PDB file of C-alpha atoms in Angstrom:
ATOM      1  CA  MET A 524      20.754  -9.593   6.740  1.00 85.00           C
ATOM      2  CA  VAL A 525      20.544  -8.968  10.446  1.00 90.00           C
ATOM      3  CA  ASP A 526      20.494 -12.082  12.656  1.00 88.00           C
ATOM      4  CA  ILE A 527      17.065 -12.190  14.327  1.00 88.00           C
ATOM      5  CA  SER A 528      17.368 -15.651  15.882  1.00 86.00           C
ATOM      6  CA  GLU A 529      17.578 -14.218  19.427  1.00 86.00           C
ATOM      7  CA  LYS A 530      14.472 -12.035  19.058  1.00 87.00           C
ATOM      8  CA  SER A 531      11.222 -13.100  20.676  1.00 84.00           C
ATOM      9  CA  ILE A 532       8.333 -14.316  18.582  1.00 89.00           C
ATOM     10  CA  THR A 533       5.517 -11.784  18.956  1.00 89.00           C
ATOM     11  CA  GLU A 534       2.468 -10.643  17.045  1.00 95.00           C
ATOM     12  CA  ARG A 535       3.444  -7.808  14.722  1.00 95.00           C
ATOM     13  CA  THR A 536       1.295  -5.502  12.629  1.00 97.00           C
ATOM     14  CA  ALA A 537       1.883  -2.579  10.317  1.00 98.00           C
ATOM     15  CA  VAL A 538      -0.332  -0.178   8.415  1.00 98.00           C
ATOM     16  CA  ALA A 539       0.935   1.887   5.491  1.00 98.00           C
ATOM     17  CA  LYS A 540      -0.817   4.332   3.215  1.00 98.00           C
ATOM     18  CA  SER A 541      -0.302   5.625  -0.275  1.00 98.00           C
ATOM     19  CA  SER A 542      -2.457   7.423  -2.809  1.00 98.00           C
ATOM     20  CA  ILE A 543      -2.749   8.037  -6.499  1.00 98.00           C
ATOM     21  CA  GLU A 544      -4.167  11.184  -8.057  1.00 98.00           C
ATOM     22  CA  VAL A 545      -6.199  10.592 -11.213  1.00 98.00           C
ATOM     23  CA  ASN A 546      -8.238  12.773 -13.547  1.00 98.00           C
ATOM     24  CA  LYS A 547     -12.035  12.727 -13.777  1.00 97.00           C
ATOM     25  CA  GLU A 548     -12.087  10.427 -16.808  1.00 97.00           C
ATOM     26  CA  ILE A 549     -10.036   7.761 -15.031  1.00 98.00           C
ATOM     27  CA  TYR A 550     -12.119   8.083 -11.859  1.00 98.00           C
ATOM     28  CA  GLU A 551     -15.343   7.666 -13.821  1.00 97.00           C
ATOM     29  CA  LYS A 552     -14.024   4.695 -15.787  1.00 98.00           C
ATOM     30  CA  ILE A 553     -12.669   2.936 -12.680  1.00 98.00           C
ATOM     31  CA  THR A 554     -15.889   3.404 -10.727  1.00 97.00           C
ATOM     32  CA  ALA A 555     -18.033   2.338 -13.711  1.00 97.00           C
ATOM     33  CA  GLY A 556     -15.858  -0.706 -14.443  1.00 97.00           C
ATOM     34  CA  LYS A 557     -14.936   0.602 -17.901  1.00 97.00           C
ATOM     35  CA  ILE A 558     -11.125   0.250 -17.880  1.00 97.00           C
ATOM     36  CA  ARG A 559     -10.094  -2.045 -20.739  1.00 95.00           C
ATOM     37  CA  LYS A 560      -7.599  -4.019 -18.630  1.00 96.00           C
ATOM     38  CA  GLY A 561     -10.292  -5.045 -16.141  1.00 97.00           C
ATOM     39  CA  ASP A 562     -11.466  -4.291 -12.605  1.00 98.00           C
ATOM     40  CA  VAL A 563      -8.756  -1.872 -11.478  1.00 98.00           C
ATOM     41  CA  LEU A 564      -9.356  -2.016  -7.746  1.00 98.00           C
ATOM     42  CA  ALA A 565      -9.676  -5.817  -7.648  1.00 98.00           C
ATOM     43  CA  VAL A 566      -6.454  -6.301  -9.623  1.00 98.00           C
ATOM     44  CA  ALA A 567      -4.635  -3.640  -7.565  1.00 98.00           C
ATOM     45  CA  GLN A 568      -5.775  -5.313  -4.350  1.00 98.00           C
ATOM     46  CA  ILE A 569      -4.395  -8.663  -5.505  1.00 98.00           C
ATOM     47  CA  ALA A 570      -1.138  -6.959  -6.545  1.00 98.00           C
ATOM     48  CA  GLY A 571      -0.826  -5.439  -3.071  1.00 98.00           C
ATOM     49  CA  VAL A 572      -1.311  -8.800  -1.374  1.00 98.00           C
ATOM     50  CA  MET A 573       1.203 -10.462  -3.716  1.00 98.00           C
ATOM     51  CA  ALA A 574       3.713  -7.659  -3.107  1.00 98.00           C
ATOM     52  CA  ALA A 575       3.420  -8.020   0.677  1.00 98.00           C
ATOM     53  CA  LYS A 576       3.999 -11.770   0.386  1.00 98.00           C
ATOM     54  CA  ASN A 577       7.066 -11.246  -1.833  1.00 98.00           C
ATOM     55  CA  THR A 578       8.703  -8.235  -0.163  1.00 98.00           C
ATOM     56  CA  SER A 579      11.920 -10.108   0.609  1.00 96.00           C
ATOM     57  CA  GLN A 580      12.349 -10.636  -3.141  1.00 97.00           C
ATOM     58  CA  TRP A 581      12.093  -6.864  -3.764  1.00 93.00           C
ATOM     59  CA  ILE A 582      13.991  -5.443  -0.786  1.00 95.00           C
ATOM     60  CA  PRO A 583      17.431  -7.077  -0.457  1.00 94.00           C
ATOM     61  CA  MET A 584      17.860  -7.079   3.342  1.00 94.00           C
ATOM     62  CA  CYS A 585      14.279  -8.071   4.263  1.00 94.00           C
ATOM     63  CA  HIS A 586      13.689 -11.462   5.845  1.00 94.00           C
ATOM     64  CA  PRO A 587      11.148 -13.718   4.152  1.00 93.00           C
ATOM     65  CA  LEU A 588       8.106 -13.778   6.438  1.00 94.00           C
ATOM     66  CA  SER A 589       5.078 -15.979   6.854  1.00 94.00           C
ATOM     67  CA  LEU A 590       2.258 -13.449   6.882  1.00 97.00           C
ATOM     68  CA  THR A 591      -0.950 -14.189   8.766  1.00 97.00           C
ATOM     69  CA  GLY A 592      -2.993 -11.440   7.144  1.00 98.00           C
ATOM     70  CA  VAL A 593      -2.908  -8.761   4.450  1.00 98.00           C
ATOM     71  CA  ASP A 594      -5.739  -6.322   3.823  1.00 98.00           C
ATOM     72  CA  ILE A 595      -5.859  -3.620   1.154  1.00 98.00           C
ATOM     73  CA  SER A 596      -8.615  -1.004   1.318  1.00 98.00           C
ATOM     74  CA  PHE A 597      -9.543   2.012  -0.805  1.00 98.00           C
ATOM     75  CA  GLU A 598     -11.250   5.344  -0.301  1.00 98.00           C
ATOM     76  CA  TRP A 599     -11.949   8.017  -2.928  1.00 98.00           C
ATOM     77  CA  GLU A 600     -11.604  11.751  -2.278  1.00 98.00           C
ATOM     78  CA  GLU A 601     -12.656  14.423  -4.754  1.00 96.00           C
ATOM     79  CA  THR A 602     -10.309  17.419  -4.951  1.00 90.00           C
ATOM     80  CA  ARG A 603     -10.587  20.572  -7.053  1.00 87.00           C
ATOM     81  CA  ASN A 604      -9.588  19.133 -10.418  1.00 86.00           C
ATOM     82  CA  HIS A 605      -8.715  15.545  -9.619  1.00 95.00           C
ATOM     83  CA  TYR A 606      -9.669  12.503  -7.609  1.00 98.00           C
ATOM     84  CA  LEU A 607      -7.438  10.907  -4.990  1.00 98.00           C
ATOM     85  CA  LEU A 608      -7.573   7.183  -4.426  1.00 98.00           C
ATOM     86  CA  HIS A 609      -6.355   6.585  -0.877  1.00 98.00           C
ATOM     87  CA  ILE A 610      -4.825   3.155  -0.336  1.00 98.00           C
ATOM     88  CA  GLU A 611      -4.348   1.505   3.052  1.00 98.00           C
ATOM     89  CA  ALA A 612      -2.370  -1.714   3.459  1.00 98.00           C
ATOM     90  CA  SER A 613      -2.548  -3.626   6.758  1.00 98.00           C
ATOM     91  CA  VAL A 614      -0.215  -6.563   7.344  1.00 98.00           C
ATOM     92  CA  LYS A 615       0.047  -9.043  10.241  1.00 98.00           C
ATOM     93  CA  THR A 616       2.419 -11.802  11.274  1.00 96.00           C
ATOM     94  CA  THR A 617       3.606 -13.687  14.319  1.00 94.00           C
ATOM     95  CA  GLY A 618       7.378 -13.751  14.152  1.00 90.00           C
ATOM     96  CA  ARG A 619      10.765 -12.336  15.053  1.00 90.00           C
ATOM     97  CA  THR A 620      10.756  -9.245  12.832  1.00 89.00           C
ATOM     98  CA  GLY A 621       8.260  -6.582  11.838  1.00 89.00           C
ATOM     99  CA  VAL A 622       6.113  -6.151   8.768  1.00 96.00           C
ATOM    100  CA  GLU A 623       6.627  -2.445   8.071  1.00 97.00           C
ATOM    101  CA  MET A 624       8.340  -3.102   4.747  1.00 97.00           C
ATOM    102  CA  GLU A 625       5.619  -5.539   3.726  1.00 98.00           C
ATOM    103  CA  ALA A 626       2.923  -2.921   4.379  1.00 98.00           C
ATOM    104  CA  LEU A 627       4.860  -0.201   2.542  1.00 98.00           C
ATOM    105  CA  THR A 628       5.565  -2.518  -0.393  1.00 98.00           C
ATOM    106  CA  ALA A 629       1.902  -3.541  -0.563  1.00 98.00           C
ATOM    107  CA  ALA A 630       0.707   0.083  -0.605  1.00 98.00           C
ATOM    108  CA  SER A 631       3.269   0.997  -3.262  1.00 98.00           C
ATOM    109  CA  ALA A 632       2.516  -1.966  -5.529  1.00 98.00           C
ATOM    110  CA  THR A 633      -1.207  -1.268  -5.244  1.00 98.00           C
ATOM    111  CA  ALA A 634      -0.716   2.319  -6.432  1.00 98.00           C
ATOM    112  CA  LEU A 635       1.650   1.220  -9.201  1.00 98.00           C
ATOM    113  CA  THR A 636      -0.916  -1.289 -10.439  1.00 98.00           C
ATOM    114  CA  VAL A 637      -3.601   1.390 -10.655  1.00 98.00           C
ATOM    115  CA  TYR A 638      -1.136   3.491 -12.668  1.00 98.00           C
ATOM    116  CA  ASP A 639      -0.331   0.590 -14.990  1.00 98.00           C
ATOM    117  CA  MET A 640      -3.969  -0.208 -15.647  1.00 98.00           C
ATOM    118  CA  CYS A 641      -4.900   3.429 -16.405  1.00 98.00           C
ATOM    119  CA  LYS A 642      -1.790   4.825 -18.118  1.00 98.00           C
ATOM    120  CA  ALA A 643      -3.315   4.496 -21.599  1.00 97.00           C
ATOM    121  CA  ILE A 644      -5.792   7.227 -20.618  1.00 97.00           C
ATOM    122  CA  ASP A 645      -3.386   9.597 -18.827  1.00 97.00           C
ATOM    123  CA  LYS A 646       0.274   9.211 -17.929  1.00 98.00           C
ATOM    124  CA  GLY A 647       0.115  12.292 -15.662  1.00 98.00           C
ATOM    125  CA  MET A 648      -1.166  10.431 -12.599  1.00 98.00           C
ATOM    126  CA  VAL A 649       0.762  11.166  -9.394  1.00 98.00           C
ATOM    127  CA  ILE A 650       1.564   8.522  -6.781  1.00 98.00           C
ATOM    128  CA  GLY A 651       2.230   9.351  -3.138  1.00 97.00           C
ATOM    129  CA  PRO A 652       3.001  10.153  -0.529  1.00 97.00           C
ATOM    130  CA  THR A 653       3.600   6.644   0.776  1.00 98.00           C
ATOM    131  CA  TYR A 654       4.215   6.311   4.501  1.00 98.00           C
ATOM    132  CA  LEU A 655       3.977   4.103   7.583  1.00 98.00           C
ATOM    133  CA  VAL A 656       0.921   4.920   9.702  1.00 98.00           C
ATOM    134  CA  LYS A 657       1.602   2.576  12.609  1.00 97.00           C
ATOM    135  CA  LYS A 658       3.279  -0.620  13.681  1.00 97.00           C
ATOM    136  CA  THR A 659       2.959  -2.843  16.725  1.00 95.00           C
ATOM    137  CA  GLY A 660       5.172  -5.457  18.339  1.00 91.00           C
ATOM    138  CA  GLY A 661       8.867  -6.002  18.571  1.00 85.00           C
ATOM    139  CA  VAL A 662      11.714  -4.842  20.769  1.00 82.00           C
ATOM    140  CA  HIS A 663      11.398  -1.209  19.657  1.00 84.00           C
ATOM    141  CA  GLY A 664       7.751  -1.101  20.686  1.00 87.00           C
ATOM    142  CA  ASP A 665       4.803   0.444  18.960  1.00 93.00           C
ATOM    143  CA  PHE A 666       4.852   3.391  16.564  1.00 94.00           C
ATOM    144  CA  GLU A 667       2.004   5.607  15.500  1.00 95.00           C
ATOM    145  CA  ARG A 668       2.424   8.596  13.211  1.00 93.00           C
ATOM    146  CA  SER A 669       1.413  11.757  15.048  1.00 87.00           C
ATOM    147  CA  SER A 670      -1.304  14.000  13.691  1.00 76.00           C
ATOM    148  CA  SER A 671       1.356  16.602  12.777  1.00 69.00           C
ATOM    149  CA  GLN A 672       3.100  13.964  10.627  1.00 71.00           C
ATOM    150  CA  LYS A 673      -0.039  12.771   8.812  1.00 60.00           C
ATOM    151  CA  SER A 674      -0.264  13.391   5.107  1.00 61.00           C
TER     152      SER A 674
END
């Protein structure tokens, strides 16, 4: 791991997005609360928070961080033949290193949990893209994905 002991303690934030494409049956069952494993979005939200808190256990060179906030939000979009569940993970800390990996891990784990809870209906769901939207704080400054880079 990189030595961060000389870095300044600052407020750091990161927002990452992912999505999962599902068929109409899955969309209808999720929104009606009819998935056998339970409330898909509630469980996926908890999985995303847990993943953010445990990122250093998943990603070998990540520092364990004390997070001050994690928020997972959802938005549905109807496409031609499918439904897209857009996932946004926002993570905050006050520390010596950023939370980009925590936000990306949270978004990914959220999508994977939706897949796991719905795979009995259709294994053809598609996850992604997953990407960093923005980050603030740190020696490298702020980052915000440009509109030409947005997915």
